[in-house]
PDB file of C-alpha atoms in Angstrom:
ATOM      1  CA  MET A   1       0.351  -0.138   0.136  1.00  0.00           C
ATOM      2  CA  LYS A   2       1.418   3.188  -1.450  1.00  0.00           C
ATOM      3  CA  HIS A   3      -0.063   6.089   1.058  1.00  0.00           C
ATOM      4  CA  HIS A   4       1.438   9.484  -0.062  1.00  0.00           C
ATOM      5  CA  TYR A   5       1.954  12.107   2.663  1.00  0.00           C
ATOM      6  CA  VAL A   6       2.467  14.528  -0.394  1.00  0.00           C
ATOM      7  CA  PRO A   7      -0.545  14.080  -1.992  1.00  0.00           C
ATOM      8  CA  GLN A   8      -0.633  12.727  -6.067  1.00  0.00           C
ATOM      9  CA  PHE A   9      -2.931  15.716  -7.466  1.00  0.00           C
ATOM     10  CA  LEU A  10       0.019  18.135  -5.922  1.00  0.00           C
ATOM     11  CA  LEU A  11       2.830  16.267  -7.996  1.00  0.00           C
ATOM     12  CA  ARG A  12       1.112  15.477 -11.045  1.00  0.00           C
ATOM     13  CA  ARG A  13       1.795  19.759 -11.473  1.00  0.00           C
ATOM     14  CA  TRP A  14       5.224  19.052 -11.952  1.00  0.00           C
ATOM     15  CA  CYS A  15       4.834  16.745 -14.527  1.00  0.00           C
ATOM     16  CA  ASP A  16       6.512  16.787 -17.991  1.00  0.00           C
ATOM     17  CA  GLU A  17       4.680  15.175 -21.058  1.00  0.00           C
ATOM     18  CA  THR A  18       6.197  11.782 -19.951  1.00  0.00           C
ATOM     19  CA  GLY A  19       4.179  11.965 -16.869  1.00  0.00           C
ATOM     20  CA  ARG A  20       7.019  12.161 -14.596  1.00  0.00           C
ATOM     21  CA  LEU A  21       8.282  14.648 -12.254  1.00  0.00           C
ATOM     22  CA  GLN A  22      12.222  15.337 -10.884  1.00  0.00           C
ATOM     23  CA  SER A  23      12.826  14.171  -7.376  1.00  0.00           C
ATOM     24  CA  PHE A  24      15.570  15.279  -5.802  1.00  0.00           C
ATOM     25  CA  SER A  25      17.694  14.287  -2.683  1.00  0.00           C
ATOM     26  CA  VAL A  26      20.843  14.977  -0.976  1.00  0.00           C
ATOM     27  CA  ARG A  27      23.167  12.320   0.073  1.00  0.00           C
ATOM     28  CA  ASP A  28      26.660  12.644   1.560  1.00  0.00           C
ATOM     29  CA  GLY A  29      26.771  16.569   0.289  1.00  0.00           C
ATOM     30  CA  ARG A  30      26.042  14.945  -3.568  1.00  0.00           C
ATOM     31  CA  VAL A  31      22.696  15.779  -4.835  1.00  0.00           C
ATOM     32  CA  LEU A  32      20.659  13.503  -6.180  1.00  0.00           C
ATOM     33  CA  SER A  33      18.068  13.451  -8.934  1.00  0.00           C
ATOM     34  CA  SER A  34      15.704  10.920 -11.101  1.00  0.00           C
ATOM     35  CA  ALA A  35      12.340  11.493 -13.193  1.00  0.00           C
ATOM     36  CA  ARG A  36       9.398   9.853 -11.113  1.00  0.00           C
ATOM     37  CA  ALA A  37       5.813   8.914 -11.909  1.00  0.00           C
ATOM     38  CA  PRO A  38       3.330  11.071  -8.469  1.00  0.00           C
ATOM     39  CA  GLU A  39       3.019   7.159  -7.655  1.00  0.00           C
ATOM     40  CA  TYR A  40       6.613   6.250  -6.769  1.00  0.00           C
ATOM     41  CA  THR A  41       7.157   9.166  -4.834  1.00  0.00           C
ATOM     42  CA  GLY A  42       5.777  11.004  -1.988  1.00  0.00           C
ATOM     43  CA  TYR A  43       4.635   7.991   0.412  1.00  0.00           C
ATOM     44  CA  GLU A  44       5.302   5.561   2.799  1.00  0.00           C
ATOM     45  CA  SER A  45       4.520   2.136   2.429  1.00  0.00           C
ATOM     46  CA  ALA A  46       1.133   0.955   4.917  1.00  0.00           C
ATOM     47  CA  LEU A  47       1.718   4.947   5.982  1.00  0.00           C
ATOM     48  CA  TYR A  48      -1.370   5.146   7.545  1.00  0.00           C
ATOM     49  CA  ALA A  49      -2.143   1.302   7.736  1.00  0.00           C
ATOM     50  CA  VAL A  50      -4.102   0.062  10.704  1.00  0.00           C
ATOM     51  CA  VAL A  51      -4.148  -3.968  11.281  1.00  0.00           C
ATOM     52  CA  ALA A  52      -7.381  -4.946  13.047  1.00  0.00           C
ATOM     53  CA  ASN A  53      -8.717  -7.674  11.316  1.00  0.00           C
ATOM     54  CA  ALA A  54     -11.013  -8.471  14.830  1.00  0.00           C
ATOM     55  CA  LEU A  55     -12.862  -5.336  14.124  1.00  0.00           C
ATOM     56  CA  GLY A  56     -13.076  -6.139  10.443  1.00  0.00           C
ATOM     57  CA  ILE A  57     -11.959  -2.942   9.568  1.00  0.00           C
ATOM     58  CA  ASP A  58      -9.308  -2.820   6.363  1.00  0.00           C
ATOM     59  CA  ASP A  59      -5.973  -1.899   6.337  1.00  0.00           C
ATOM     60  CA  ASP A  60      -6.412   0.987   4.004  1.00  0.00           C
ATOM     61  CA  HIS A  61      -9.389   2.625   5.677  1.00  0.00           C
ATOM     62  CA  ILE A  62      -7.945   5.468   6.706  1.00  0.00           C
ATOM     63  CA  GLU A  63      -6.144   6.279   2.963  1.00  0.00           C
ATOM     64  CA  LYS A  64      -9.491   5.469   1.261  1.00  0.00           C
ATOM     65  CA  ARG A  65     -12.333   6.613   3.698  1.00  0.00           C
ATOM     66  CA  PHE A  66     -10.419  10.072   4.940  1.00  0.00           C
ATOM     67  CA  PHE A  67      -7.699  11.274   2.920  1.00  0.00           C
ATOM     68  CA  SER A  68      -8.424  10.066  -0.725  1.00  0.00           C
ATOM     69  CA  PRO A  69     -11.795  12.025  -0.007  1.00  0.00           C
ATOM     70  CA  LEU A  70     -10.159  14.821   1.209  1.00  0.00           C
ATOM     71  CA  ASP A  71      -7.545  15.129  -1.596  1.00  0.00           C
ATOM     72  CA  ASN A  72     -10.271  15.014  -4.023  1.00  0.00           C
ATOM     73  CA  SER A  73     -12.069  17.686  -2.409  1.00  0.00           C
ATOM     74  CA  ALA A  74      -9.361  19.864  -2.127  1.00  0.00           C
ATOM     75  CA  ALA A  75      -8.346  19.394  -5.807  1.00  0.00           C
ATOM     76  CA  VAL A  76     -11.307  20.954  -6.925  1.00  0.00           C
ATOM     77  CA  ALA A  77     -11.117  23.469  -4.766  1.00  0.00           C
ATOM     78  CA  LEU A  78      -7.705  24.942  -5.701  1.00  0.00           C
ATOM     79  CA  GLY A  79      -9.010  24.847  -9.229  1.00  0.00           C
ATOM     80  CA  MET A  80     -11.435  26.595  -8.467  1.00  0.00           C
ATOM     81  CA  ILE A  81      -9.132  29.208  -6.617  1.00  0.00           C
ATOM     82  CA  GLU A  82      -7.100  29.049  -9.471  1.00  0.00           C
ATOM     83  CA  ARG A  83      -9.355  30.097 -11.677  1.00  0.00           C
ATOM     84  CA  ARG A  84     -10.913  32.795  -9.371  1.00  0.00           C
ATOM     85  CA  GLU A  85     -14.276  31.671  -9.549  1.00  0.00           C
ATOM     86  CA  PRO A  86     -16.339  31.957  -5.644  1.00  0.00           C
ATOM     87  CA  ILE A  87     -16.267  29.571  -3.870  1.00  0.00           C
ATOM     88  CA  GLY A  88     -18.843  27.801  -1.627  1.00  0.00           C
ATOM     89  CA  LEU A  89     -18.654  27.100   2.216  1.00  0.00           C
ATOM     90  CA  ASP A  90     -17.899  23.045   1.338  1.00  0.00           C
ATOM     91  CA  GLU A  91     -15.027  24.032  -1.538  1.00  0.00           C
ATOM     92  CA  LYS A  92     -13.091  26.241   1.430  1.00  0.00           C
ATOM     93  CA  ALA A  93     -13.297  23.746   4.313  1.00  0.00           C
ATOM     94  CA  ALA A  94     -12.655  21.175   2.010  1.00  0.00           C
ATOM     95  CA  TRP A  95      -8.936  23.243   0.992  1.00  0.00           C
ATOM     96  CA  ALA A  96      -8.464  24.666   5.185  1.00  0.00           C
ATOM     97  CA  LEU A  97      -8.646  21.073   5.913  1.00  0.00           C
ATOM     98  CA  PHE A  98      -6.025  20.034   3.111  1.00  0.00           C
ATOM     99  CA  LEU A  99      -4.360  22.861   3.802  1.00  0.00           C
ATOM    100  CA  ASN A 100      -3.458  21.190   8.110  1.00  0.00           C
ATOM    101  CA  SER A 101      -3.816  17.807   6.542  1.00  0.00           C
ATOM    102  CA  LEU A 102      -0.489  18.658   4.796  1.00  0.00           C
ATOM    103  CA  ARG A 103       1.620  18.926   8.648  1.00  0.00           C
ATOM    104  CA  VAL A 104      -0.733  16.169  10.153  1.00  0.00           C
ATOM    105  CA  ARG A 105       0.073  12.988   7.477  1.00  0.00           C
ATOM    106  CA  GLN A 106       3.813  13.233   7.547  1.00  0.00           C
ATOM    107  CA  PRO A 107       5.946  10.064   8.923  1.00  0.00           C
ATOM    108  CA  ASP A 108       7.014  11.476  12.349  1.00  0.00           C
ATOM    109  CA  VAL A 109       2.824  12.106  12.923  1.00  0.00           C
ATOM    110  CA  LEU A 110       2.118   9.249  12.428  1.00  0.00           C
ATOM    111  CA  ALA A 111       5.150   7.300  14.303  1.00  0.00           C
ATOM    112  CA  HIS A 112       4.239   9.403  17.172  1.00  0.00           C
ATOM    113  CA  MET A 113       0.941   8.663  17.364  1.00  0.00           C
ATOM    114  CA  ARG A 114       1.823   4.556  16.635  1.00  0.00           C
ATOM    115  CA  THR A 115       4.417   5.014  20.345  1.00  0.00           C
ATOM    116  CA  GLU A 116       3.185   7.863  22.154  1.00  0.00           C
ATOM    117  CA  GLY A 117      -0.463   7.908  21.573  1.00  0.00           C
ATOM    118  CA  MET A 118      -0.432   4.125  22.541  1.00  0.00           C
ATOM    119  CA  LYS A 119       1.075   4.865  25.447  1.00  0.00           C
ATOM    120  CA  ILE A 120      -1.128   7.901  26.880  1.00  0.00           C
ATOM    121  CA  LEU A 121      -3.998   5.319  25.730  1.00  0.00           C
ATOM    122  CA  SER A 122      -2.572   2.597  27.690  1.00  0.00           C
ATOM    123  CA  ARG A 123      -2.130   5.249  30.926  1.00  0.00           C
ATOM    124  CA  PHE A 124      -5.622   6.068  30.346  1.00  0.00           C
ATOM    125  CA  LEU A 125      -6.973   2.669  30.558  1.00  0.00           C
ATOM    126  CA  GLY A 126      -4.917   1.766  33.873  1.00  0.00           C
ATOM    127  CA  GLU A 127      -6.315   4.870  35.547  1.00  0.00           C
ATOM    128  CA  GLY A 128     -10.360   3.264  34.472  1.00  0.00           C
ATOM    129  CA  ASP A 129      -9.186  -0.478  35.419  1.00  0.00           C
ATOM    130  CA  ALA A 130      -9.284   1.100  38.967  1.00  0.00           C
ATOM    131  CA  ALA A 131     -12.879   0.845  39.140  1.00  0.00           C
ATOM    132  CA  LEU A 132     -13.084  -2.709  38.005  1.00  0.00           C
ATOM    133  CA  PRO A 133     -14.155  -5.772  40.255  1.00  0.00           C
ATOM    134  CA  ALA A 134     -11.067  -7.292  41.985  1.00  0.00           C
ATOM    135  CA  GLY A 135      -9.750 -10.091  39.639  1.00  0.00           C
ATOM    136  CA  ALA A 136     -10.892  -9.015  36.460  1.00  0.00           C
ATOM    137  CA  PRO A 137      -8.432  -8.708  33.658  1.00  0.00           C
ATOM    138  CA  ALA A 138      -7.140  -5.565  32.913  1.00  0.00           C
ATOM    139  CA  THR A 139      -8.764  -3.540  29.703  1.00  0.00           C
ATOM    140  CA  GLU A 140      -5.565  -3.063  27.929  1.00  0.00           C
ATOM    141  CA  LYS A 141      -4.688  -7.005  28.052  1.00  0.00           C
ATOM    142  CA  TRP A 142      -8.466  -8.184  27.554  1.00  0.00           C
ATOM    143  CA  LEU A 143      -8.361  -5.649  23.927  1.00  0.00           C
ATOM    144  CA  ASN A 144      -4.973  -7.513  23.105  1.00  0.00           C
ATOM    145  CA  GLU A 145      -6.477 -10.834  23.608  1.00  0.00           C
ATOM    146  CA  HIS A 146      -9.734 -10.524  22.054  1.00  0.00           C
ATOM    147  CA  LEU A 147      -9.422  -7.424  19.736  1.00  0.00           C
ATOM    148  CA  PRO A 148      -6.179  -7.038  18.355  1.00  0.00           C
ATOM    149  CA  GLY A 149      -5.274  -3.977  17.214  1.00  0.00           C
ATOM    150  CA  ALA A 150      -8.177  -1.979  18.533  1.00  0.00           C
ATOM    151  CA  LEU A 151      -6.127   0.196  20.562  1.00  0.00           C
ATOM    152  CA  GLU A 152      -4.008   1.138  17.271  1.00  0.00           C
ATOM    153  CA  VAL A 153      -7.357   1.702  15.301  1.00  0.00           C
ATOM    154  CA  HIS A 154      -8.820   4.370  17.955  1.00  0.00           C
ATOM    155  CA  SER A 155      -5.496   5.820  18.052  1.00  0.00           C
ATOM    156  CA  LEU A 156      -4.980   6.318  14.360  1.00  0.00           C
ATOM    157  CA  THR A 157      -9.021   6.762  13.046  1.00  0.00           C
ATOM    158  CA  SER A 158     -10.048   8.700  16.012  1.00  0.00           C
ATOM    159  CA  TRP A 159      -7.268  10.872  16.590  1.00  0.00           C
ATOM    160  CA  LEU A 160      -5.860  11.962  13.125  1.00  0.00           C
ATOM    161  CA  PRO A 161      -9.220  13.132  11.826  1.00  0.00           C
ATOM    162  CA  ARG A 162      -9.416  15.426  14.820  1.00  0.00           C
ATOM    163  CA  MET A 163      -5.985  16.641  14.403  1.00  0.00           C
ATOM    164  CA  VAL A 164      -6.832  17.677  10.462  1.00  0.00           C
ATOM    165  CA  MET A 165     -10.078  18.981  11.369  1.00  0.00           C
ATOM    166  CA  HIS A 166      -8.302  20.989  14.236  1.00  0.00           C
ATOM    167  CA  ASP A 167     -10.629  23.943  14.886  1.00  0.00           C
ATOM    168  CA  ALA A 168      -8.385  26.497  15.442  1.00  0.00           C
ATOM    169  CA  MET A 169      -5.705  25.713  12.914  1.00  0.00           C
ATOM    170  CA  THR A 170      -8.386  24.951  10.054  1.00  0.00           C
ATOM    171  CA  ASN A 171     -10.782  28.357  10.747  1.00  0.00           C
ATOM    172  CA  ARG A 172      -7.384  30.591  10.621  1.00  0.00           C
ATOM    173  CA  PHE A 173      -6.292  29.213   7.512  1.00  0.00           C
ATOM    174  CA  ALA A 174     -10.275  29.504   6.159  1.00  0.00           C
ATOM    175  CA  ASP A 175     -10.045  33.310   7.490  1.00  0.00           C
ATOM    176  CA  LEU A 176      -6.972  33.952   5.292  1.00  0.00           C
ATOM    177  CA  HIS A 177      -7.620  35.825   1.931  1.00  0.00           C
ATOM    178  CA  TRP A 178      -6.592  33.452  -0.273  1.00  0.00           C
ATOM    179  CA  TRP A 179      -4.548  34.026  -3.740  1.00  0.00           C
ATOM    180  CA  VAL A 180      -2.235  33.204  -6.784  1.00  0.00           C
ATOM    181  CA  ILE A 181       0.210  34.396  -8.175  1.00  0.00           C
ATOM    182  CA  GLU A 182       1.256  33.657 -11.697  1.00  0.00           C
ATOM    183  CA  PHE A 183       4.845  33.459 -12.436  1.00  0.00           C
ATOM    184  CA  THR A 184       5.819  33.676 -16.536  1.00  0.00           C
ATOM    185  CA  ALA A 185       7.993  31.601 -18.109  1.00  0.00           C
ATOM    186  CA  ALA A 186      11.316  33.738 -17.637  1.00  0.00           C
ATOM    187  CA  VAL A 187      11.223  33.443 -13.881  1.00  0.00           C
ATOM    188  CA  PRO A 188      12.770  30.623 -12.015  1.00  0.00           C
ATOM    189  CA  LYS A 189      10.373  27.019 -11.565  1.00  0.00           C
ATOM    190  CA  LEU A 190       8.755  26.301  -8.197  1.00  0.00           C
ATOM    191  CA  LEU A 191      10.393  23.572  -5.957  1.00  0.00           C
ATOM    192  CA  LEU A 192       8.152  21.451  -4.414  1.00  0.00           C
ATOM    193  CA  SER A 193       8.776  20.402  -0.711  1.00  0.00           C
ATOM    194  CA  ASP A 194       8.179  17.137   1.274  1.00  0.00           C
ATOM    195  CA  LEU A 195       6.178  19.391   3.622  1.00  0.00           C
ATOM    196  CA  PRO A 196       4.604  21.758   1.067  1.00  0.00           C
ATOM    197  CA  ILE A 197       2.844  24.213   2.943  1.00  0.00           C
ATOM    198  CA  HIS A 198       4.842  27.258   5.027  1.00  0.00           C
ATOM    199  CA  TRP A 199       3.711  30.014   6.838  1.00  0.00           C
ATOM    200  CA  GLU A 200       5.250  32.714   8.966  1.00  0.00           C
ATOM    201  CA  GLY A 201       3.999  34.099  12.481  1.00  0.00           C
ATOM    202  CA  GLY A 202       1.359  32.797  15.000  1.00  0.00           C
ATOM    203  CA  ILE A 203      -1.831  31.757  14.029  1.00  0.00           C
ATOM    204  CA  ALA A 204      -3.087  34.603  16.143  1.00  0.00           C
ATOM    205  CA  ASN A 205      -1.212  37.338  14.979  1.00  0.00           C
ATOM    206  CA  ASP A 206      -2.530  40.002  12.281  1.00  0.00           C
ATOM    207  CA  ASP A 207       0.545  39.427   9.533  1.00  0.00           C
ATOM    208  CA  PHE A 208       0.114  35.540   9.784  1.00  0.00           C
ATOM    209  CA  LEU A 209       0.524  34.154   6.606  1.00  0.00           C
ATOM    210  CA  ILE A 210       0.850  30.796   4.810  1.00  0.00           C
ATOM    211  CA  HIS A 211       1.972  30.184   0.963  1.00  0.00           C
ATOM    212  CA  MET A 212       2.733  26.378  -0.945  1.00  0.00           C
ATOM    213  CA  PRO A 213       3.963  26.311  -4.472  1.00  0.00           C
ATOM    214  CA  ILE A 214       0.573  24.973  -6.603  1.00  0.00           C
ATOM    215  CA  ALA A 215       2.544  24.205  -9.894  1.00  0.00           C
ATOM    216  CA  PRO A 216       6.421  25.083 -11.274  1.00  0.00           C
ATOM    217  CA  ASN A 217       4.537  28.559 -11.793  1.00  0.00           C
ATOM    218  CA  ARG A 218       1.776  29.357  -9.641  1.00  0.00           C
ATOM    219  CA  LEU A 219       2.373  29.796  -5.757  1.00  0.00           C
ATOM    220  CA  PHE A 220      -0.842  29.940  -3.188  1.00  0.00           C
ATOM    221  CA  ILE A 221      -0.600  32.677  -1.038  1.00  0.00           C
ATOM    222  CA  GLY A 222      -2.819  33.353   2.045  1.00  0.00           C
ATOM    223  CA  THR A 223      -2.715  36.137   3.828  1.00  0.00           C
ATOM    224  CA  GLY A 224      -4.000  38.335   7.186  1.00  0.00           C
ATOM    225  CA  THR A 225      -3.287  41.368   6.039  1.00  0.00           C
ATOM    226  CA  GLU A 226      -3.226  44.198   3.212  1.00  0.00           C
ATOM    227  CA  GLY A 227       0.003  45.164   3.877  1.00  0.00           C
ATOM    228  CA  ALA A 228       1.377  41.624   3.872  1.00  0.00           C
ATOM    229  CA  GLU A 229      -0.210  41.332   0.140  1.00  0.00           C
ATOM    230  CA  ARG A 230       0.785  44.167  -1.547  1.00  0.00           C
ATOM    231  CA  TYR A 231       4.429  43.286   0.075  1.00  0.00           C
ATOM    232  CA  LEU A 232       4.565  40.057  -1.621  1.00  0.00           C
ATOM    233  CA  ASN A 233       3.313  42.048  -4.767  1.00  0.00           C
ATOM    234  CA  ASN A 234       5.913  44.278  -4.738  1.00  0.00           C
ATOM    235  CA  LEU A 235       8.506  41.569  -4.503  1.00  0.00           C
ATOM    236  CA  PRO A 236      10.028  41.256  -7.577  1.00  0.00           C
ATOM    237  CA  ARG A 237       8.989  37.629  -9.317  1.00  0.00           C
ATOM    238  CA  ALA A 238      12.187  36.238  -9.545  1.00  0.00           C
ATOM    239  CA  GLU A 239      13.061  37.288  -5.910  1.00  0.00           C
ATOM    240  CA  LEU A 240       9.772  35.817  -4.595  1.00  0.00           C
ATOM    241  CA  VAL A 241      10.694  32.341  -6.691  1.00  0.00           C
ATOM    242  CA  ARG A 242      14.260  32.332  -4.888  1.00  0.00           C
ATOM    243  CA  ARG A 243      12.509  32.936  -1.551  1.00  0.00           C
ATOM    244  CA  VAL A 244      10.143  31.018  -1.738  1.00  0.00           C
ATOM    245  CA  ASN A 245      12.407  28.079  -2.946  1.00  0.00           C
ATOM    246  CA  ARG A 246      14.659  28.476  -0.005  1.00  0.00           C
ATOM    247  CA  THR A 247      12.160  27.869   2.330  1.00  0.00           C
ATOM    248  CA  SER A 248      10.655  24.932   0.414  1.00  0.00           C
ATOM    249  CA  LEU A 249      14.431  23.772   1.096  1.00  0.00           C
ATOM    250  CA  ALA A 250      14.685  24.757   4.894  1.00  0.00           C
ATOM    251  CA  SER A 251      11.247  22.660   4.948  1.00  0.00           C
ATOM    252  CA  SER A 252      12.788  19.159   3.340  1.00  0.00           C
ATOM    253  CA  SER A 253      13.191  16.113   5.766  1.00  0.00           C
ATOM    254  CA  LYS A 254      14.148  13.964   2.894  1.00  0.00           C
ATOM    255  CA  ARG A 255      12.939  15.306  -0.757  1.00  0.00           C
ATOM    256  CA  VAL A 256      12.304  18.154  -2.495  1.00  0.00           C
ATOM    257  CA  TRP A 257      10.681  17.859  -6.179  1.00  0.00           C
ATOM    258  CA  GLY A 258      10.674  19.898  -9.427  1.00  0.00           C
ATOM    259  CA  ALA A 259      10.053  20.600 -13.285  1.00  0.00           C
ATOM    260  CA  ASP A 260      13.689  21.008 -14.705  1.00  0.00           C
ATOM    261  CA  ARG A 261      16.237  18.858 -13.335  1.00  0.00           C
ATOM    262  CA  ASN A 262      19.305  21.553 -14.638  1.00  0.00           C
ATOM    263  CA  GLU A 263      17.756  24.215 -12.782  1.00  0.00           C
ATOM    264  CA  GLY A 264      16.603  22.309  -9.092  1.00  0.00           C
ATOM    265  CA  ARG A 265      20.081  20.812  -8.993  1.00  0.00           C
ATOM    266  CA  ALA A 266      21.682  23.957  -9.537  1.00  0.00           C
ATOM    267  CA  PHE A 267      19.206  25.567  -7.396  1.00  0.00           C
ATOM    268  CA  ILE A 268      19.692  22.681  -4.400  1.00  0.00           C
ATOM    269  CA  GLU A 269      23.755  23.097  -4.848  1.00  0.00           C
ATOM    270  CA  ALA A 270      23.722  26.931  -4.545  1.00  0.00           C
ATOM    271  CA  ASN A 271      21.335  27.045  -1.388  1.00  0.00           C
ATOM    272  CA  MET A 272      22.302  23.801   0.507  1.00  0.00           C
ATOM    273  CA  ASP A 273      23.030  26.064   3.977  1.00  0.00           C
ATOM    274  CA  VAL A 274      19.490  26.541   4.456  1.00  0.00           C
ATOM    275  CA  LEU A 275      18.396  22.496   3.540  1.00  0.00           C
ATOM    276  CA  GLY A 276      16.354  21.515   6.418  1.00  0.00           C
ATOM    277  CA  VAL A 277      17.175  23.964   8.793  1.00  0.00           C
ATOM    278  CA  ASN A 278      13.529  24.531   9.241  1.00  0.00           C
ATOM    279  CA  VAL A 279      12.735  20.571   9.904  1.00  0.00           C
ATOM    280  CA  GLU A 280      10.746  19.894  13.885  1.00  0.00           C
ATOM    281  CA  PRO A 281      10.254  16.744  14.518  1.00  0.00           C
ATOM    282  CA  PHE A 282       6.405  16.208  15.801  1.00  0.00           C
ATOM    283  CA  GLU A 283       7.640  15.071  19.068  1.00  0.00           C
ATOM    284  CA  MET A 284       9.259  18.442  19.611  1.00  0.00           C
ATOM    285  CA  ILE A 285       5.920  19.871  18.583  1.00  0.00           C
ATOM    286  CA  ALA A 286       3.388  18.030  20.631  1.00  0.00           C
ATOM    287  CA  LYS A 287       6.115  18.352  23.949  1.00  0.00           C
ATOM    288  CA  ARG A 288       5.869  21.932  23.592  1.00  0.00           C
ATOM    289  CA  PHE A 289       1.949  21.773  23.335  1.00  0.00           C
ATOM    290  CA  LEU A 290       1.727  19.349  25.965  1.00  0.00           C
ATOM    291  CA  GLU A 291       4.022  21.502  28.346  1.00  0.00           C
ATOM    292  CA  ARG A 292       1.708  24.559  27.457  1.00  0.00           C
ATOM    293  CA  SER A 293      -1.770  23.042  28.123  1.00  0.00           C
ATOM    294  CA  ARG A 294      -0.084  22.282  31.518  1.00  0.00           C
ATOM    295  CA  GLY A 295       0.703  25.746  31.860  1.00  0.00           C
ATOM    296  CA  PHE A 296       4.765  25.445  32.719  1.00  0.00           C
TER     297      PHE A 296
END
């Protein structure tokens, strides 16, 4: 099962006439590239898989029932945004949810949920066991014996959608002014990071903004103020692309995609100083959130 943490509909926008895009990675200081079809890049095998045959849930449940419909709806909404068509509440919600999902569906988030999420569930069940009658089996032990995989299913099928649909984030994304800049052929092409979306400023700040390459020649932007919009619009287009591409390199964990092999390789080689500098493991994000919620 190929589960794409970078959706295929987004990757396809960088494909050439052969249906492939350039996939870049850096190993031992060397930039490597290969032409890949979207199906064969931006994924991990069984990333969202659940193993719960005792519950009758398909291994591919989360991909088929959640992420695939989410991506399909987002692709429709993006097309409307690009064409500057009025979008309804459904399309607006679909695009906001998709934007938030881009961080939540990353491999480090899933790894955290399969380990730390299970520990939290275990502690919760252990606390509840205190009310069980004497001699009753521990809930976790009983579930593992009679419904193997049930705890992991709960962790993934319950918490993962809740994180994607987090009200504070999705509402903030939806409140921004969404617009698209299209670049001419004379401007260098945009790169796509394995964490495609970038944001600046706290979500409660007026100057909060987001941007995401949506094609080699198009950039999606969400701004909270007219001043931010004017600033970005007034930047020389080549300089804006340079800054966005450096941001894409800074947020890349493993891979970057592009439309032009030589141009992409040259840019990465010239900007190795920022490669991965903004990558923050989800474990650290979760720890910081937990400390804030406890008032530390």
